[in-house]
């Protein structure tokens, strides 16, 4: 390693010198090694000559042989010598090759050793600045550009500053005017758009510690002849037209490698700085895809302006995949940026279907056909493509027509049947065994026009149809597989893949590259459009993951075989030197030394940073001096031998495997002055762990300078980035050197500082931390605590979302590194690290954290609690001392026929499981009376006892062995438990016997139909036609209307209008010659209540709204429903108060409704009424508001009906005594007498043949005491025959009764009685609602015109009073009033 760090302004020049030195030194070493090799070769030749001069070998006496033996020996030795010669020659060749390799390695080692010492040689050659190429004068026209160049050398590398007329040139004072550059030792000053005032002497001053050198040149700016000074008096100056290519453009934010999906949208944007920035003169920008210029269209929208250039691809297709380049023309040439756009397949319309073809183009365009060609899609995990369908669509139409009936296997197809002059678009769909894929992007518009016949190159007519002419080169089919595939590191998310071209390319279209993560079987496409070159950068990979790659070649016949897979490669960035450290801070100073600390480089360069080199200089000096000759491995260093009171600047350079990086920016000047304050110095090395959306952990190191006493705690301050308002996160100082900060805003950026505290107070705050955003890394995972299923080890594990080759997992307990601790062991496999507890106990409780080095902060923590540890210890014991886990322990069940099955179920059984049943300490084997078996799939082990008797009482045990795991389960069947099992077994045995004849498969049960009919139902089995079925209630047979049909398998007995009368024990009897079975159903108690609730449930649902009806007794509320019985739980309520049946409130019902009557209502009965019908689960409620107008109308109706009833009660009527027909002999006396009633006393009128009867001697009428009315006919004659009637009436109404009288002579046959035929009944007026004065029915008066009964009976005048039919009452029709709710349902 170098002993001196090179200053930054010498770096490029020195690197050139170092290279030259390395080259010459290497040549010198090679020359020395060559001389050594030559000398070694000469020596070896001399030794060879000496060896050849050695005397011959003399055979000892004891080894002398006979002639035959000698001959055989010589023959064998000759063959052996030949073999030995071959072996010696091969050994000599290997020895020379090995020696050459060793010498090469020695040369390389010596070169490396000398390279480490190269600064010592350079330090021996100090040199003051010297201009190798000096400035030269320039004379230019106005508004042109001037470039001044010079080349300077010196050791150390000089610093060059520019001056104009002795004044420093400051590019920032006039942006865009001056530009200073330093490239490869060539210094330049560029003056843009010169004006006459730029005429001056320009000089370049080069300075290093050994001296100064100056080079000067005159620049003269001339104005063309006739061009005077512009006039600004009242005129707008004329601006010279500026071409876009004369602008100075610097690209800022550039579009990255992008990923899109078919049918999606993407925008590529580059921001830029344009000088001068003229709104009407935007830069000239061009976009390229795979080096082909793009033109603005509906598929590629371009815009430039506002400091940005953008390309919008609104409808992505795989044709859009490729390398996109933005090229902007500037005055210095062009500014370019390129990045790859990947377009993946859209979701398949059908699983397994192929992707869309691409690059659809039309060739050989004619009036009646067009040759369409395309590129095949990539197939990774899908089935191979079996062909393609070509579709056409006439321009201006949306209708696509399929051109070929069967799939075409090559990527060309002649489409015929076109119309001359019409324009068409084409598209292609790929087909495989799983279906048809998405269509490709449609081709450009193609017009069918006929060129010259000679232009037809690839299509001919065969039998009147068009076909493709296949050239000889095309007959070879798909290309051969590409050659060796090599993958190498590129960035932390990409890999560089290159391969050899196929031996037989056969009109190659390009390549498809596929990738696969090691350990996975699924390949993924790296590109979705054929790539023409043999090298490709695969982006979007997971950092730290290992991949392999393969390549396929594609032509119009399809895809080649896959190449061999590449070697596995981990996704890591290519090695480079680390970036510069930063954040140099002073931790302590004693007047002669300073302790410094700094922060790690933001980029390690793909290799661990293992060395730091420090430089220092006086604040007013230019020359840097090395501080440490040997590398510092920690980020803290004490610098000695400083002068007190002097200001120093420091810088740090980091090194890794790739070399030494660039130095950091100089620190702020630090004064070497002894610290004497009593408070502690600043904490340092602030870092973050476990950054999440709302929390993070801040860690720091203790101050180097502690002050007058030891540090007792720390305060942590936090502020949002850009803010100077810090908030202290802990109210009391924490003694530990970490703090979990919570309550952060997701996505917000924060900075932190730490202040140490001792007995004297709070010390200096630390340097501000790096800004940290409260957002976790994508894919962040937490530590998982668990127990190894095989070993039983308790562990903590973390799978890193990001890792690189140099990453290490650093585990800590309470944020103190664990290191080599005998209590734990750490292992790593891939992206996962595991911390295993060797002997876990309470001493291992605490907070464990892990940090992954060389990542963007991958970390996590987990607190191991006592409860969690105990749980894992139990699981660990179970794994280390395995048992066969059971889902269910030993249990029993009674089967049909009275067999008893003993069984248990294990979670898992292997085919090699063994077990045994033990009953009362005796092993039971499978045999007569016992059947033992097991099922590996379900884990069930069982034993069936066929004859379970009283002797079966005892203890049953199963012992299981499965590999190392064992278990047993027991069941005690004694006492009451055994009696229950035995009873059940005996019952099942009887059931089996019962089922041999006709039997009930389901015993009697009840159901309720929609009309609230209760059905007693049962199901029967094993019946035949002569099987009889009978119903009984309380041992009395019931004969249903419909005889039971046992062959249907079900019988039912309907109980309509179910009520308490249906209480009883019901029995169903099934019998035939094979046996008899009986089912009993007791309808009482809870069963009766359940039936009533079932009826109430149906009735409650069907219940109508409450209906109001008035009666003479009061107001009645009625609720109609399917069925009602008083056994239903029905409650009437008035204003939430329950109504009990009384004289005032009567509750009742019929089969169709429930009612509640308010007798003699008053205002107290106003309000809301409700009926609640409960079915035991739900309450059905109906309400009626009896108030307001509803009450008033009801009350009036009640009063009317009450008056009508009163009138009906008190009207005049015949109580009894009159016959309907009377037959009497002539000259007899007839007496018709009846009892009448009415209040007030009614009037009585008699009629004969509708003529009023006047009391005479012959016909005498009387009415005694207001009760008895009579009519006596003395000595009747035939003329007295006729229809007689009596009319009883008062003011409330009356009644009309008819009697038919027949008179016959003596000796005549008694005539058959005939009833009189009454005429239509007169209308009796209805009594008024309010009492009215009584109106008397007019009584017919005697009239001379009225004939007597003896007169001609044919002439019958109209009666004075209408005569209603017999027993016709005065009509008093009631009037009903219903509530304003829907009528009964």
mmCIF file of N, CA and C in Angstrom, residues 252 289 831 1002 1336:
data_model
loop_
_atom_site.group_PDB
_atom_site.id
_atom_site.type_symbol
_atom_site.label_atom_id
_atom_site.label_comp_id
_atom_site.label_asym_id
_atom_site.label_seq_id
_atom_site.Cartn_x
_atom_site.Cartn_y
_atom_site.Cartn_z
ATOM 1 N N UNK A 252 -29.513 17.120 -17.094
ATOM 2 C CA UNK A 252 -29.520 16.945 -15.636
ATOM 3 C C UNK A 252 -30.122 15.584 -15.283
ATOM 4 N N UNK A 289 -34.625 4.796 -31.459
ATOM 5 C CA UNK A 289 -34.824 3.482 -30.871
ATOM 6 C C UNK A 289 -33.976 2.500 -31.649
ATOM 7 N N UNK A 831 -29.227 -15.474 1.214
ATOM 8 C CA UNK A 831 -29.627 -14.160 1.703
ATOM 9 C C UNK A 831 -30.123 -14.213 3.150
ATOM 10 N N UNK A 1002 -87.632 -42.827 10.038
ATOM 11 C CA UNK A 1002 -87.710 -41.618 10.860
ATOM 12 C C UNK A 1002 -88.985 -41.720 11.672
ATOM 13 N N UNK A 1336 -146.395 6.973 14.265
ATOM 14 C CA UNK A 1336 -147.344 5.859 14.285
ATOM 15 C C UNK A 1336 -147.624 5.381 12.884
#
